[in-house]
XYZ file of C-alpha atoms in Angstrom:
505
model
C -49.661 -10.307 -78.370
C -49.395 -6.882 -76.768
C -46.408 -4.686 -76.456
C -44.299 -5.507 -73.458
C -41.559 -2.784 -73.511
C -42.610 0.274 -71.339
C -40.893 3.355 -70.306
C -40.024 3.509 -66.669
C -41.343 6.195 -64.550
C -38.852 8.994 -63.648
C -39.062 7.783 -59.951
C -37.889 4.182 -60.616
C -35.286 5.315 -63.230
C -33.850 7.789 -60.583
C -33.802 4.887 -58.139
C -31.963 2.714 -60.523
C -29.603 5.423 -61.339
C -29.076 5.913 -57.668
C -27.706 2.251 -57.326
C -24.680 3.460 -59.390
C -24.208 6.911 -57.993
C -25.063 6.467 -54.259
C -23.823 3.128 -52.982
C -23.492 4.181 -49.210
C -23.646 7.596 -47.259
C -19.855 8.300 -48.184
C -21.103 8.479 -51.872
C -23.645 11.333 -50.867
C -21.134 13.207 -49.123
C -18.748 13.171 -51.855
C -21.167 14.386 -54.381
C -22.507 17.151 -52.185
C -18.991 18.430 -51.335
C -17.885 18.420 -55.002
C -21.133 20.542 -55.881
C -20.023 22.935 -53.364
C -16.603 23.221 -54.559
C -17.634 23.875 -58.033
C -19.928 26.492 -56.606
C -16.693 28.428 -55.776
C -17.075 27.966 -51.932
C -14.310 29.294 -49.425
C -15.898 27.664 -46.358
C -17.615 24.007 -46.304
C -19.233 22.551 -43.434
C -20.215 18.845 -43.019
C -22.451 17.622 -40.393
C -23.734 14.068 -40.072
C -25.497 11.845 -37.604
C -25.662 8.354 -37.191
C -22.776 7.823 -39.631
C -24.924 9.600 -42.316
C -27.775 7.243 -42.157
C -29.948 9.663 -40.388
C -28.618 13.010 -41.489
C -26.160 14.474 -44.065
C -25.806 18.312 -44.440
C -23.376 20.338 -46.452
C -23.297 24.025 -45.924
C -21.218 26.110 -48.200
C -20.793 29.975 -49.038
C -20.488 29.567 -52.808
C -22.575 31.288 -55.469
C -25.822 29.676 -54.616
C -28.746 29.220 -56.988
C -31.862 31.153 -58.397
C -35.407 29.863 -57.849
C -35.372 28.080 -61.300
C -32.044 26.717 -60.890
C -32.726 25.235 -57.478
C -35.715 23.436 -59.004
C -33.730 22.362 -61.987
C -31.016 20.801 -60.073
C -33.300 17.847 -59.045
C -33.808 16.960 -62.648
C -31.893 14.158 -64.452
C -29.078 15.307 -66.673
C -29.482 18.707 -65.742
C -26.187 20.439 -65.310
C -24.388 23.997 -65.464
C -20.992 22.502 -66.458
C -21.088 21.467 -70.130
C -23.194 22.336 -73.041
C -22.139 19.976 -75.817
C -20.242 16.712 -76.208
C -17.099 18.376 -76.757
C -17.146 19.925 -73.414
C -16.225 16.469 -71.908
C -12.686 16.833 -73.041
C -12.301 20.354 -71.320
C -13.646 19.344 -67.904
C -12.044 21.323 -64.892
C -15.107 20.741 -62.481
C -15.704 18.086 -60.107
C -19.132 17.282 -61.515
C -20.469 17.421 -65.134
C -23.250 14.496 -65.530
C -26.164 16.174 -63.734
C -27.131 12.856 -62.133
C -26.188 13.187 -58.409
C -29.075 15.336 -57.358
C -31.607 13.533 -58.825
C -30.396 10.125 -57.622
C -30.313 11.439 -53.984
C -33.761 12.915 -54.225
C -35.039 9.536 -55.369
C -33.972 7.684 -52.118
C -33.876 10.010 -49.185
C -35.764 13.026 -47.857
C -34.162 16.289 -49.149
C -34.183 19.897 -47.857
C -32.471 22.607 -50.014
C -31.976 26.115 -49.078
C -30.076 28.569 -51.273
C -29.478 32.257 -52.097
C -27.362 34.110 -54.600
C -25.144 36.945 -53.219
C -27.210 39.415 -55.236
C -30.664 38.326 -54.232
C -32.387 39.385 -51.220
C -34.418 36.254 -50.735
C -33.530 32.562 -51.057
C -35.385 29.560 -52.162
C -36.434 26.509 -50.219
C -37.499 23.090 -51.463
C -38.349 19.967 -49.790
C -38.352 16.564 -51.831
C -39.184 13.131 -50.747
C -38.697 10.191 -53.297
C -38.433 12.483 -56.340
C -41.543 14.171 -55.619
C -41.513 17.945 -54.647
C -43.514 18.355 -51.129
C -42.688 22.022 -50.856
C -41.182 25.092 -52.360
C -41.167 28.690 -50.922
C -39.117 31.606 -50.738
C -37.086 31.976 -47.642
C -34.585 34.191 -45.839
C -31.151 32.605 -45.592
C -27.714 33.321 -45.898
C -25.820 33.505 -49.195
C -24.725 30.212 -50.429
C -26.436 26.797 -50.272
C -27.356 24.432 -47.425
C -28.585 20.865 -48.392
C -29.891 18.522 -45.822
C -30.420 14.654 -46.716
C -32.454 12.707 -44.134
C -33.225 9.061 -43.960
C -31.004 7.664 -46.595
C -32.529 4.848 -48.352
C -35.595 5.229 -46.472
C -37.698 3.836 -49.644
C -35.457 1.079 -50.224
C -35.197 -1.214 -47.143
C -33.143 -3.689 -48.860
C -30.632 -1.253 -49.649
C -30.454 0.044 -46.037
C -30.070 -3.418 -44.671
C -27.015 -3.912 -46.660
C -25.128 -0.772 -44.953
C -22.485 -1.572 -42.740
C -22.188 -0.665 -38.970
C -21.706 3.028 -37.961
C -17.942 2.711 -37.542
C -17.351 1.316 -40.927
C -19.681 3.841 -42.749
C -18.207 6.505 -40.729
C -14.569 5.470 -41.753
C -15.667 5.655 -45.524
C -17.053 9.296 -44.989
C -13.953 10.325 -43.359
C -11.976 8.869 -46.276
C -14.012 10.709 -48.978
C -13.640 13.888 -46.913
C -9.993 13.603 -46.435
C -9.610 12.999 -50.240
C -11.443 16.304 -50.987
C -9.522 18.120 -48.331
C -6.264 17.176 -49.682
C -7.017 18.295 -53.076
C -8.351 21.693 -51.848
C -6.271 23.004 -48.898
C -7.365 26.677 -49.871
C -10.798 26.018 -48.836
C -11.790 26.134 -45.086
C -13.286 22.728 -43.825
C -15.064 21.502 -40.894
C -16.670 18.053 -40.085
C -19.100 17.331 -37.140
C -20.393 13.870 -36.423
C -23.246 13.543 -33.788
C -22.238 17.082 -32.035
C -18.634 16.201 -31.986
C -16.243 18.095 -34.163
C -13.837 15.783 -36.050
C -11.977 18.066 -38.235
C -11.117 21.976 -38.264
C -9.117 22.339 -41.411
C -8.449 26.258 -41.917
C -6.728 27.410 -45.228
C -3.066 26.324 -45.343
C -0.585 24.912 -47.749
C -0.571 21.466 -48.791
C 2.070 20.312 -46.256
C 0.057 22.156 -43.436
C -3.197 20.364 -44.592
C -1.625 16.869 -44.452
C -0.177 17.714 -41.148
C -3.586 18.964 -39.740
C -5.404 15.624 -40.968
C -2.553 13.117 -40.142
C -0.980 14.676 -37.125
C 2.130 16.828 -36.287
C 4.409 13.726 -36.402
C 3.952 13.831 -40.309
C 6.152 17.235 -40.336
C 9.393 15.145 -40.189
C 8.023 12.127 -42.583
C 7.349 14.164 -45.886
C 9.669 14.592 -48.759
C 8.606 17.518 -51.263
C 8.322 16.645 -55.047
C 7.918 18.742 -58.059
C 8.482 17.880 -61.728
C 7.154 19.943 -64.826
C 7.328 18.335 -68.232
C 5.466 19.064 -71.562
C 3.211 16.085 -70.784
C 2.212 16.659 -67.138
C 2.938 18.850 -64.149
C 3.659 16.632 -60.970
C 3.963 18.065 -57.469
C 3.236 16.643 -54.186
C 5.029 14.763 -51.202
C 6.082 11.259 -50.537
C 7.274 9.597 -47.412
C 10.531 8.753 -46.215
C 11.465 4.941 -46.452
C 11.918 4.657 -42.814
C 8.452 5.623 -42.018
C 6.868 2.908 -44.556
C 3.725 1.141 -43.052
C 2.608 -2.477 -43.480
C -0.919 -1.164 -45.323
C -1.526 0.786 -48.397
C -3.946 3.314 -46.538
C -1.930 6.643 -47.021
C -1.490 6.617 -50.890
C -3.377 9.249 -52.902
C -3.128 10.212 -56.652
C -5.134 13.192 -57.778
C -5.593 14.205 -61.508
C -6.719 17.784 -62.067
C -7.581 17.866 -58.304
C -9.808 14.558 -58.635
C -8.927 11.559 -56.531
C -8.185 8.517 -58.723
C -7.360 4.812 -58.294
C -4.723 3.753 -60.683
C -2.604 0.366 -59.884
C -0.539 1.266 -62.930
C 0.754 4.564 -61.583
C 0.907 3.235 -58.029
C 3.227 0.606 -59.527
C 5.486 3.380 -60.842
C 5.690 4.663 -57.270
C 6.593 1.549 -55.568
C 9.183 0.684 -58.461
C 10.993 3.819 -57.244
C 11.020 2.661 -53.842
C 12.067 -0.799 -54.990
C 15.362 -0.902 -53.443
C 14.564 0.895 -50.259
C 11.769 -0.919 -48.925
C 10.893 -4.604 -48.140
C 8.234 -6.218 -50.196
C 5.548 -6.110 -47.404
C 5.975 -2.320 -46.853
C 4.100 0.490 -48.472
C 5.323 4.305 -48.674
C 3.093 7.258 -48.232
C 2.418 9.373 -50.990
C 0.067 12.219 -51.922
C 0.820 13.216 -55.610
C -1.040 15.800 -57.727
C -0.883 15.400 -61.522
C -1.907 18.257 -63.902
C -2.648 17.504 -67.300
C -4.385 18.927 -70.276
C -8.053 17.614 -70.001
C -8.173 16.936 -73.604
C -5.717 13.946 -73.150
C -7.714 12.050 -70.767
C -11.133 10.557 -70.484
C -12.713 10.891 -67.052
C -16.274 9.403 -68.302
C -15.302 5.937 -67.665
C -16.662 5.089 -64.063
C -19.910 6.283 -62.454
C -17.602 7.222 -59.374
C -15.129 9.008 -61.828
C -12.239 7.385 -59.868
C -10.931 5.757 -63.020
C -9.134 7.640 -66.023
C -7.840 6.791 -69.313
C -4.681 8.560 -70.775
C -3.428 8.989 -73.941
C 0.189 8.622 -73.191
C 0.312 6.371 -69.998
C 3.972 4.919 -70.375
C 5.202 8.371 -70.702
C 3.535 9.356 -67.535
C 4.515 6.215 -65.528
C 8.225 7.029 -66.584
C 7.867 10.447 -65.497
C 6.355 9.634 -62.087
C 8.933 6.838 -61.381
C 12.034 9.178 -62.085
C 10.531 11.994 -60.159
C 10.013 10.099 -57.229
C 13.582 8.527 -57.371
C 15.252 11.974 -57.900
C 13.266 13.239 -54.760
C 14.324 10.160 -52.467
C 17.901 10.764 -53.777
C 18.022 14.426 -52.966
C 16.532 13.572 -49.547
C 19.293 11.191 -48.742
C 22.074 13.455 -49.935
C 20.862 16.638 -48.365
C 18.626 17.598 -45.617
C 15.964 19.855 -46.383
C 14.775 23.008 -44.370
C 11.109 23.540 -44.177
C 10.232 27.400 -43.509
C 6.637 26.603 -43.697
C 6.785 24.087 -40.694
C 4.545 25.177 -37.884
C 6.953 25.973 -34.765
C 6.149 25.261 -31.370
C 7.693 24.596 -28.013
C 8.260 20.769 -29.244
C 10.441 21.917 -32.085
C 12.669 24.186 -29.885
C 16.009 22.777 -29.227
C 18.271 23.828 -26.524
C 21.870 23.780 -27.667
C 24.529 23.305 -24.722
C 28.147 24.544 -25.126
C 30.683 22.131 -26.024
C 32.863 20.780 -23.334
C 36.448 20.684 -23.917
C 37.690 17.702 -25.915
C 39.525 15.214 -24.042
C 41.564 12.493 -25.637
C 40.284 9.088 -24.556
C 42.550 7.084 -22.015
C 43.528 3.640 -23.064
C 44.565 1.195 -20.357
C 45.412 -2.623 -20.538
C 45.855 -5.467 -17.959
C 49.461 -7.148 -18.500
C 48.345 -10.055 -16.556
C 45.390 -10.877 -18.868
C 45.376 -14.494 -20.012
C 42.710 -15.366 -22.886
C 43.081 -18.839 -22.486
C 42.604 -18.774 -18.674
C 39.041 -19.500 -17.618
C 38.003 -17.957 -14.068
C 34.667 -19.996 -14.129
C 35.155 -23.311 -15.510
C 31.768 -24.568 -14.103
C 29.868 -22.227 -16.588
C 26.138 -22.756 -16.599
C 24.551 -23.748 -19.926
C 21.440 -21.956 -20.425
C 19.745 -24.806 -22.458
C 20.374 -27.590 -19.873
C 19.318 -25.108 -17.139
C 15.719 -24.902 -18.942
C 15.568 -28.820 -18.829
C 15.422 -29.073 -15.328
C 17.298 -29.086 -11.954
C 20.078 -31.444 -13.199
C 23.567 -30.365 -12.484
C 26.316 -30.188 -15.170
C 29.860 -31.261 -14.533
C 32.726 -29.944 -16.901
C 35.772 -32.108 -17.238
C 38.813 -30.267 -16.215
C 40.917 -32.715 -18.385
C 39.589 -30.893 -21.571
C 42.263 -32.094 -23.584
C 40.779 -35.696 -23.686
C 37.853 -34.520 -25.781
C 40.288 -34.557 -28.641
C 41.067 -38.338 -28.395
C 37.674 -39.153 -30.258
C 39.414 -38.093 -33.309
C 41.710 -41.094 -33.119
C 39.060 -43.637 -32.716
C 37.632 -45.484 -35.636
C 34.301 -44.523 -36.997
C 32.536 -47.719 -35.772
C 33.428 -46.606 -32.292
C 31.855 -43.354 -32.760
C 28.589 -44.941 -33.874
C 28.324 -46.984 -30.790
C 28.813 -44.032 -28.621
C 27.022 -44.695 -25.171
C 24.370 -41.830 -24.143
C 24.206 -42.806 -20.445
C 28.001 -42.173 -20.230
C 27.394 -38.340 -20.459
C 28.194 -36.293 -17.295
C 24.458 -34.928 -17.078
C 23.105 -36.087 -13.972
C 19.522 -37.620 -14.841
C 16.569 -37.337 -12.694
C 13.778 -40.173 -12.511
C 10.329 -38.927 -12.736
C 7.027 -40.974 -12.170
C 4.906 -41.943 -15.432
C 2.230 -39.548 -14.489
C 4.525 -36.527 -14.273
C 4.667 -34.406 -17.324
C 8.087 -32.348 -18.285
C 8.027 -29.248 -20.670
C 11.159 -27.700 -22.066
C 11.712 -24.221 -23.461
C 14.032 -23.882 -26.614
C 15.434 -20.379 -27.785
C 12.745 -18.607 -25.812
C 10.270 -19.364 -28.818
C 9.205 -22.965 -28.703
C 7.965 -25.350 -25.764
C 8.610 -29.354 -26.010
C 6.182 -31.143 -24.085
C 5.974 -34.976 -23.578
C 2.853 -36.571 -24.336
C 1.535 -40.218 -24.639
C 2.386 -40.745 -28.357
C 5.828 -39.073 -28.227
C 6.262 -35.142 -27.881
C 4.752 -32.027 -28.725
C 6.300 -28.820 -30.158
C 4.432 -25.661 -29.099
C 4.860 -22.019 -30.687
C 4.709 -20.241 -27.387
C 3.332 -17.030 -28.784
C 0.537 -18.392 -30.841
C -0.291 -20.387 -27.846
C -0.430 -17.306 -25.664
C -2.254 -15.377 -28.165
C -4.972 -18.190 -28.178
C -5.252 -18.352 -24.523
C -5.831 -14.844 -24.363
C -8.666 -14.989 -27.032
C -10.331 -17.837 -25.172
C -10.356 -15.755 -21.974
C -11.340 -12.697 -23.520
C -14.241 -14.381 -25.336
C -15.290 -16.098 -22.071
C -15.256 -12.736 -20.392
C -17.408 -11.070 -23.092
C -19.974 -14.022 -22.812
C -20.188 -13.834 -18.950
C -19.789 -9.947 -18.803
C -17.041 -10.472 -15.903
C -14.188 -8.441 -17.261
C -11.744 -7.058 -14.714
C -9.515 -4.356 -15.102
C -6.635 -2.746 -13.301
C -5.459 0.896 -13.474
C -1.818 1.279 -14.744
C 0.617 2.975 -12.502
C 2.145 4.443 -15.745
C -0.437 4.541 -18.533
C 0.749 4.271 -22.181
C -0.154 7.031 -24.603
C -1.270 5.995 -27.986
C -1.286 8.664 -30.716
C -3.905 8.034 -33.298
C -5.001 10.033 -36.389
C -8.463 11.398 -36.498
C -10.008 8.546 -38.528
C -8.591 5.906 -36.283
C -9.637 7.846 -33.244
C -13.350 7.988 -34.363
C -13.083 4.064 -34.881
C -11.694 3.407 -31.325
C -14.195 5.738 -29.760
C -17.177 3.481 -31.291
C -15.288 0.186 -29.935
C -14.782 1.673 -26.579
C -17.932 -0.234 -24.904
C -16.472 -3.402 -26.266
C -12.997 -2.746 -25.218
C -13.985 -1.772 -21.741
C -16.039 -5.019 -21.573
C -12.875 -7.114 -21.935
C -11.461 -5.317 -18.725
């Protein structure tokens, strides 16, 4: 029997590796932006088309690469970040494995232009499916521009598994925001299909948060800072009154790298334990600075999981720091001298009027036991029909029932009530409303209890579904339109859904 184990070609091995490194367009965006940050860029431009399926381009003004480095960056396990195994525990850069560029080049059409600041000419390389199509010197600006076209063009199965453009765009925005939060000192721009989505100049961390989430977040943030021998913790947490029903706005960064850690997230939630209901989640953007030798980031291909040497101590520090910041916020209001001022923030202070003591008056003829309207309408009976209610003026006789034996109370005649009944034909149907929430309706086998809000939602759903199927949605211009404030990510999602919303009317 002949040998059956064979060494895979580099192109096949790169495609297999790409399955771990690049799951969707957002993964490629993350890798390219992190490479630009490691190159020392002060300005990074992100341009995408068709939610990254047709084009992903990242332009930076970093250090650039020589002709040899430009060719070597597409080889597997080729990197400038580490030289030996011990360097893994002193990592301060975003990338270090040397797999991203080789994996991307295996599943897309890539064009790279790069030039160092001291060189007169740069280098241009075109690669398709791990094969170099063209390499030549070119005149270009200092820095690097990498263009990825037709992602997964040679893996149709992977491309078919991609979600729709709104979903993929949302993933790209999420990755972009995470990098932008961790590097407020870098100028970022983001364009999608020719439209500018983000324009983020260099700013402080709080200003960067406000630029991304909106001006309303100026009043929602509480600063946090804690320096210990184990970690240095800083960032912002949200005020309890602004908590949301979703977990979206929760970010942890370790040495400026975004991570997902349920254990540390639990520490923050524990600090809010007595301030929030169970179904509410606070905002937090926290940065942990720790000695790289005390963590291991080479755990997951996406580098979003980290192992710590002293995890319990980090948990306790985060919990106590969040609690103390919340306590300081509740005791003393904070003054923010970095807040961006504008006309909306200006307050006109009016002169105080003379203080006049309140005048107290009373009616000496008031009798609390005298009812001016004895025939008061009972709301529940009013909803049952048009029957009239008569209230006996001899109300003292109501207490006579206490003198009767229990047996007589059990034989109480319902027909002796003072409610005037109406007779309806068998074909008539009656419906009663209870507490403005439920509807009681008579049916053949008895009665039916309806939740009127759920019934109304189902009626609207069926109506909208019919309008979508028949393309007959009607619309009416509001006299006073309502303004809805959205962050950038939600706004882009709504723009993609506008045709469907218009179809509903």
